[in-house]
PDB file of C-alpha atoms in Angstrom:
ATOM      1  CA  UNK I   1       7.447  22.948  -7.166  1.00 80.00           C
ATOM      2  CA  UNK I   2       3.754  22.185  -6.728  1.00 83.00           C
ATOM      3  CA  UNK I   3       2.746  18.682  -7.904  1.00 87.00           C
ATOM      4  CA  UNK I   4      -0.832  18.782  -9.172  1.00 87.00           C
ATOM      5  CA  UNK I   5      -1.110  14.985  -9.156  1.00 90.00           C
ATOM      6  CA  UNK I   6      -0.825  15.053  -5.354  1.00 90.00           C
ATOM      7  CA  UNK I   7      -3.824  17.395  -5.282  1.00 91.00           C
ATOM      8  CA  UNK I   8      -5.795  15.034  -7.542  1.00 90.00           C
ATOM      9  CA  UNK I   9      -4.886  12.126  -5.241  1.00 90.00           C
ATOM     10  CA  UNK I  10      -6.009  13.951  -2.099  1.00 92.00           C
ATOM     11  CA  UNK I  11      -9.176  15.225  -3.742  1.00 91.00           C
ATOM     12  CA  UNK I  12     -10.136  11.705  -4.809  1.00 91.00           C
ATOM     13  CA  UNK I  13      -9.212  10.158  -1.455  1.00 90.00           C
ATOM     14  CA  UNK I  14     -11.512  12.654   0.248  1.00 92.00           C
ATOM     15  CA  UNK I  15     -14.268  12.006  -2.298  1.00 90.00           C
ATOM     16  CA  UNK I  16     -14.447  15.571  -3.632  1.00 92.00           C
ATOM     17  CA  UNK I  17     -15.239  16.539  -7.180  1.00 91.00           C
ATOM     18  CA  UNK I  18     -13.341  19.509  -8.570  1.00 91.00           C
ATOM     19  CA  UNK I  19     -16.434  21.620  -8.083  1.00 93.00           C
ATOM     20  CA  UNK I  20     -16.878  20.535  -4.459  1.00 93.00           C
ATOM     21  CA  UNK I  21     -13.226  21.298  -3.697  1.00 93.00           C
ATOM     22  CA  UNK I  22     -13.498  24.668  -5.439  1.00 93.00           C
ATOM     23  CA  UNK I  23     -16.538  25.551  -3.330  1.00 93.00           C
ATOM     24  CA  UNK I  24     -14.749  24.571  -0.111  1.00 92.00           C
ATOM     25  CA  UNK I  25     -11.793  26.791  -1.011  1.00 91.00           C
ATOM     26  CA  UNK I  26     -13.937  29.563  -2.502  1.00 91.00           C
ATOM     27  CA  UNK I  27     -12.202  29.211  -5.860  1.00 91.00           C
ATOM     28  CA  UNK I  28     -13.407  28.347  -9.338  1.00 91.00           C
ATOM     29  CA  UNK I  29     -13.501  24.818 -10.686  1.00 92.00           C
ATOM     30  CA  UNK I  30     -11.233  26.079 -13.474  1.00 92.00           C
ATOM     31  CA  UNK I  31      -8.617  27.137 -10.880  1.00 90.00           C
ATOM     32  CA  UNK I  32      -8.658  23.636  -9.311  1.00 90.00           C
ATOM     33  CA  UNK I  33      -8.242  22.097 -12.776  1.00 92.00           C
ATOM     34  CA  UNK I  34      -5.288  24.391 -13.463  1.00 90.00           C
ATOM     35  CA  UNK I  35      -3.628  23.415 -10.160  1.00 89.00           C
ATOM     36  CA  UNK I  36      -4.167  19.699 -10.849  1.00 89.00           C
ATOM     37  CA  UNK I  37      -2.782  19.860 -14.379  1.00 89.00           C
ATOM     38  CA  UNK I  38       0.138  22.099 -13.347  1.00 82.00           C
ATOM     39  CA  UNK I  39      -1.034  24.852 -15.687  1.00 80.00           C
ATOM     40  CA  UNK I  40      -0.638  27.270 -12.786  1.00 76.00           C
ATOM     41  CA  UNK I  41       0.698  26.907  -9.298  1.00 75.00           C
ATOM     42  CA  UNK I  42      -1.483  27.944  -6.366  1.00 72.00           C
ATOM     43  CA  UNK I  43      -0.207  30.978  -4.521  1.00 70.00           C
ATOM     44  CA  UNK I  44       1.806  29.952  -1.485  1.00 66.00           C
ATOM     45  CA  UNK I  45      -0.624  31.781   0.692  1.00 65.00           C
ATOM     46  CA  UNK I  46      -3.495  31.467   1.238  1.00 80.00           C
ATOM     47  CA  UNK I  47      -4.401  28.754  -1.312  1.00 85.00           C
ATOM     48  CA  UNK I  48      -1.656  26.230  -0.502  1.00 86.00           C
ATOM     49  CA  UNK I  49      -2.185  26.775   3.211  1.00 89.00           C
ATOM     50  CA  UNK I  50      -5.918  26.231   2.723  1.00 89.00           C
ATOM     51  CA  UNK I  51      -5.266  23.021   0.792  1.00 91.00           C
ATOM     52  CA  UNK I  52      -2.844  21.734   3.438  1.00 90.00           C
ATOM     53  CA  UNK I  53      -5.273  22.575   6.233  1.00 91.00           C
ATOM     54  CA  UNK I  54      -8.273  21.045   4.416  1.00 91.00           C
ATOM     55  CA  UNK I  55      -6.462  17.780   3.688  1.00 92.00           C
ATOM     56  CA  UNK I  56      -4.488  17.766   6.953  1.00 92.00           C
ATOM     57  CA  UNK I  57      -1.066  17.475   5.292  1.00 92.00           C
ATOM     58  CA  UNK I  58       2.175  19.450   5.436  1.00 90.00           C
ATOM     59  CA  UNK I  59       2.814  22.003   2.705  1.00 87.00           C
ATOM     60  CA  UNK I  60       5.742  19.868   1.565  1.00 88.00           C
ATOM     61  CA  UNK I  61       3.295  17.072   0.619  1.00 89.00           C
ATOM     62  CA  UNK I  62       2.420  18.969  -2.564  1.00 86.00           C
ATOM     63  CA  UNK I  63       6.106  19.138  -3.543  1.00 86.00           C
ATOM     64  CA  UNK I  64       6.673  15.354  -3.327  1.00 86.00           C
ATOM     65  CA  UNK I  65       7.152  13.162  -6.361  1.00 85.00           C
ATOM     66  CA  UNK I  66       4.139  11.175  -7.499  1.00 80.00           C
ATOM     67  CA  UNK I  67       4.318   7.491  -6.589  1.00 78.00           C
ATOM     68  CA  UNK I  68       3.982   5.031  -9.460  1.00 78.00           C
ATOM     69  CA  UNK I  69       0.491   3.661 -10.006  1.00 77.00           C
ATOM     70  CA  UNK I  70       0.259   0.007  -8.982  1.00 77.00           C
ATOM     71  CA  UNK I  71      -3.440  -0.459  -9.633  1.00 75.00           C
ATOM     72  CA  UNK I  72      -4.916   0.535 -12.963  1.00 70.00           C
ATOM     73  CA  UNK I  73      -8.514   1.679 -13.346  1.00 66.00           C
ATOM     74  CA  UNK I  74      -9.096  -1.105 -15.884  1.00 67.00           C
ATOM     75  CA  UNK I  75      -8.649  -3.748 -13.198  1.00 67.00           C
ATOM     76  CA  UNK I  76     -11.454  -2.282 -11.073  1.00 66.00           C
ATOM     77  CA  UNK I  77     -14.898  -3.332 -12.223  1.00 62.00           C
ATOM     78  CA  UNK I  78     -18.443  -2.356 -11.351  1.00 58.00           C
ATOM     79  CA  UNK I  79     -21.688  -3.430 -13.016  1.00 58.00           C
ATOM     80  CA  UNK I  80     -22.504  -0.014 -14.458  1.00 58.00           C
ATOM     81  CA  UNK I  81     -20.346   2.029 -16.778  1.00 56.00           C
ATOM     82  CA  UNK I  82     -22.160   5.263 -16.030  1.00 58.00           C
ATOM     83  CA  UNK I  83     -20.539   8.488 -14.847  1.00 54.00           C
ATOM     84  CA  UNK I  84     -21.057   7.642 -11.157  1.00 59.00           C
ATOM     85  CA  UNK I  85     -19.205   4.355 -11.551  1.00 70.00           C
ATOM     86  CA  UNK I  86     -16.367   6.042 -13.433  1.00 74.00           C
ATOM     87  CA  UNK I  87     -15.924   8.478 -10.552  1.00 77.00           C
ATOM     88  CA  UNK I  88     -16.095   5.592  -8.070  1.00 80.00           C
ATOM     89  CA  UNK I  89     -13.454   3.705 -10.053  1.00 79.00           C
ATOM     90  CA  UNK I  90     -11.120   6.726  -9.960  1.00 83.00           C
ATOM     91  CA  UNK I  91     -11.638   7.025  -6.198  1.00 85.00           C
ATOM     92  CA  UNK I  92     -11.005   3.293  -5.686  1.00 86.00           C
ATOM     93  CA  UNK I  93      -7.879   3.485  -7.845  1.00 85.00           C
ATOM     94  CA  UNK I  94      -6.549   6.329  -5.672  1.00 87.00           C
ATOM     95  CA  UNK I  95      -7.365   4.394  -2.473  1.00 88.00           C
ATOM     96  CA  UNK I  96      -5.726   1.184  -3.678  1.00 89.00           C
ATOM     97  CA  UNK I  97      -2.602   2.969  -4.898  1.00 87.00           C
ATOM     98  CA  UNK I  98      -2.248   4.862  -1.609  1.00 90.00           C
ATOM     99  CA  UNK I  99      -2.831   1.656   0.405  1.00 91.00           C
ATOM    100  CA  UNK I 100      -0.164  -0.108  -1.675  1.00 91.00           C
ATOM    101  CA  UNK I 101       2.254   2.774  -1.090  1.00 90.00           C
ATOM    102  CA  UNK I 102       1.659   2.636   2.677  1.00 91.00           C
ATOM    103  CA  UNK I 103       2.021  -1.158   2.805  1.00 91.00           C
ATOM    104  CA  UNK I 104       5.294  -1.012   0.839  1.00 89.00           C
ATOM    105  CA  UNK I 105       6.589   1.646   3.220  1.00 90.00           C
ATOM    106  CA  UNK I 106       5.672  -0.428   6.285  1.00 92.00           C
ATOM    107  CA  UNK I 107       7.137  -3.587   4.743  1.00 87.00           C
ATOM    108  CA  UNK I 108      10.483  -1.809   4.477  1.00 89.00           C
ATOM    109  CA  UNK I 109      10.704  -2.036   8.286  1.00 90.00           C
ATOM    110  CA  UNK I 110       9.941  -5.778   8.462  1.00 82.00           C
ATOM    111  CA  UNK I 111      12.557  -8.454   8.770  1.00 77.00           C
ATOM    112  CA  UNK I 112      11.384 -11.713   7.315  1.00 71.00           C
ATOM    113  CA  UNK I 113      12.347 -14.916   9.095  1.00 66.00           C
ATOM    114  CA  UNK I 114      14.726 -17.483   7.730  1.00 68.00           C
ATOM    115  CA  UNK I 115      12.571 -19.912   5.790  1.00 71.00           C
ATOM    116  CA  UNK I 116      14.053 -23.005   7.418  1.00 74.00           C
ATOM    117  CA  UNK I 117      10.818 -24.940   7.083  1.00 71.00           C
ATOM    118  CA  UNK I 118      10.980 -24.847   3.283  1.00 73.00           C
ATOM    119  CA  UNK I 119      14.596 -26.003   3.391  1.00 76.00           C
ATOM    120  CA  UNK I 120      13.455 -28.900   5.579  1.00 75.00           C
ATOM    121  CA  UNK I 121      10.741 -29.884   3.105  1.00 76.00           C
ATOM    122  CA  UNK I 122      13.216 -29.782   0.216  1.00 77.00           C
ATOM    123  CA  UNK I 123      15.762 -31.852   2.126  1.00 74.00           C
ATOM    124  CA  UNK I 124      13.200 -34.451   3.085  1.00 72.00           C
ATOM    125  CA  UNK I 125      11.974 -34.626  -0.506  1.00 75.00           C
ATOM    126  CA  UNK I 126      15.509 -35.052  -1.816  1.00 72.00           C
ATOM    127  CA  UNK I 127      16.087 -38.051   0.431  1.00 67.00           C
ATOM    128  CA  UNK I 128      14.313 -41.280  -0.053  1.00 62.00           C
ATOM    129  CA  UNK I 129      11.647 -40.375   2.487  1.00 52.00           C
ATOM    130  CA  UNK I 130       9.871 -43.673   1.891  1.00 59.00           C
ATOM    131  CA  UNK I 131      12.848 -45.437   3.420  1.00 66.00           C
ATOM    132  CA  UNK I 132      12.668 -43.231   6.547  1.00 68.00           C
ATOM    133  CA  UNK I 133      10.004 -44.030   9.079  1.00 76.00           C
ATOM    134  CA  UNK I 134       7.886 -41.364  10.783  1.00 77.00           C
ATOM    135  CA  UNK I 135      10.110 -41.288  13.866  1.00 81.00           C
ATOM    136  CA  UNK I 136      13.222 -40.707  11.767  1.00 78.00           C
ATOM    137  CA  UNK I 137      11.467 -37.907   9.835  1.00 78.00           C
ATOM    138  CA  UNK I 138      10.342 -36.257  13.095  1.00 80.00           C
ATOM    139  CA  UNK I 139      13.844 -36.527  14.528  1.00 83.00           C
ATOM    140  CA  UNK I 140      15.361 -34.971  11.420  1.00 81.00           C
ATOM    141  CA  UNK I 141      12.790 -32.139  11.496  1.00 82.00           C
ATOM    142  CA  UNK I 142      13.337 -31.576  15.231  1.00 85.00           C
ATOM    143  CA  UNK I 143      17.108 -31.369  14.671  1.00 86.00           C
ATOM    144  CA  UNK I 144      16.903 -29.054  11.648  1.00 84.00           C
ATOM    145  CA  UNK I 145      14.428 -26.708  13.362  1.00 85.00           C
ATOM    146  CA  UNK I 146      16.332 -26.924  16.673  1.00 88.00           C
ATOM    147  CA  UNK I 147      13.233 -28.042  18.590  1.00 89.00           C
ATOM    148  CA  UNK I 148      13.804 -29.261  22.142  1.00 89.00           C
ATOM    149  CA  UNK I 149      13.262 -32.944  22.976  1.00 85.00           C
ATOM    150  CA  UNK I 150      10.120 -32.221  25.004  1.00 89.00           C
ATOM    151  CA  UNK I 151       8.641 -30.034  22.183  1.00 87.00           C
ATOM    152  CA  UNK I 152       8.108 -27.168  24.648  1.00 91.00           C
ATOM    153  CA  UNK I 153       9.321 -24.623  22.095  1.00 91.00           C
ATOM    154  CA  UNK I 154       7.800 -26.180  18.976  1.00 88.00           C
ATOM    155  CA  UNK I 155       5.411 -23.300  18.165  1.00 90.00           C
ATOM    156  CA  UNK I 156       8.119 -20.692  18.665  1.00 89.00           C
ATOM    157  CA  UNK I 157      10.572 -22.620  16.462  1.00 86.00           C
ATOM    158  CA  UNK I 158       7.942 -23.144  13.764  1.00 83.00           C
ATOM    159  CA  UNK I 159       7.219 -19.402  13.749  1.00 83.00           C
ATOM    160  CA  UNK I 160      10.924 -18.669  13.464  1.00 81.00           C
ATOM    161  CA  UNK I 161      11.090 -21.029  10.497  1.00 78.00           C
ATOM    162  CA  UNK I 162       8.505 -19.014   8.584  1.00 73.00           C
ATOM    163  CA  UNK I 163       5.195 -20.579   9.616  1.00 76.00           C
ATOM    164  CA  UNK I 164       2.580 -18.248  11.056  1.00 70.00           C
TER     165      UNK I 164
END
């Protein structure tokens, strides 16, 4: 089933008003509004094909569920509250929500390192670190992070521990 919110999202991301999109597709602005509000569904051909071609997406894109909104328009501010700024805010909201969606998707493929460094800090804090001299602290850190005696792998081990 056609999801009009996906059309709104794409229209905003491409910076089109309803009228501009209607002109590009040789439709009425009313027809675009009806598609966006799910009052009517665009005919599978040629309108949906035209939309998919214009926005460079698969036809199935318009059938996808709408992602939750992470950024609200109220958290985007400009100096003016005129009509132009309101349109800009809607466009920025669409951009930020889409960027968040893409980042979340990409993060699902990341494997975060073991945060050994933070464990080391907590362990050193829990001990009476004042009683340990600098050499003893360094030795303990080297052992916990599995750093070689000559420190040749210190950067690699620090990165593995969660420091970038």
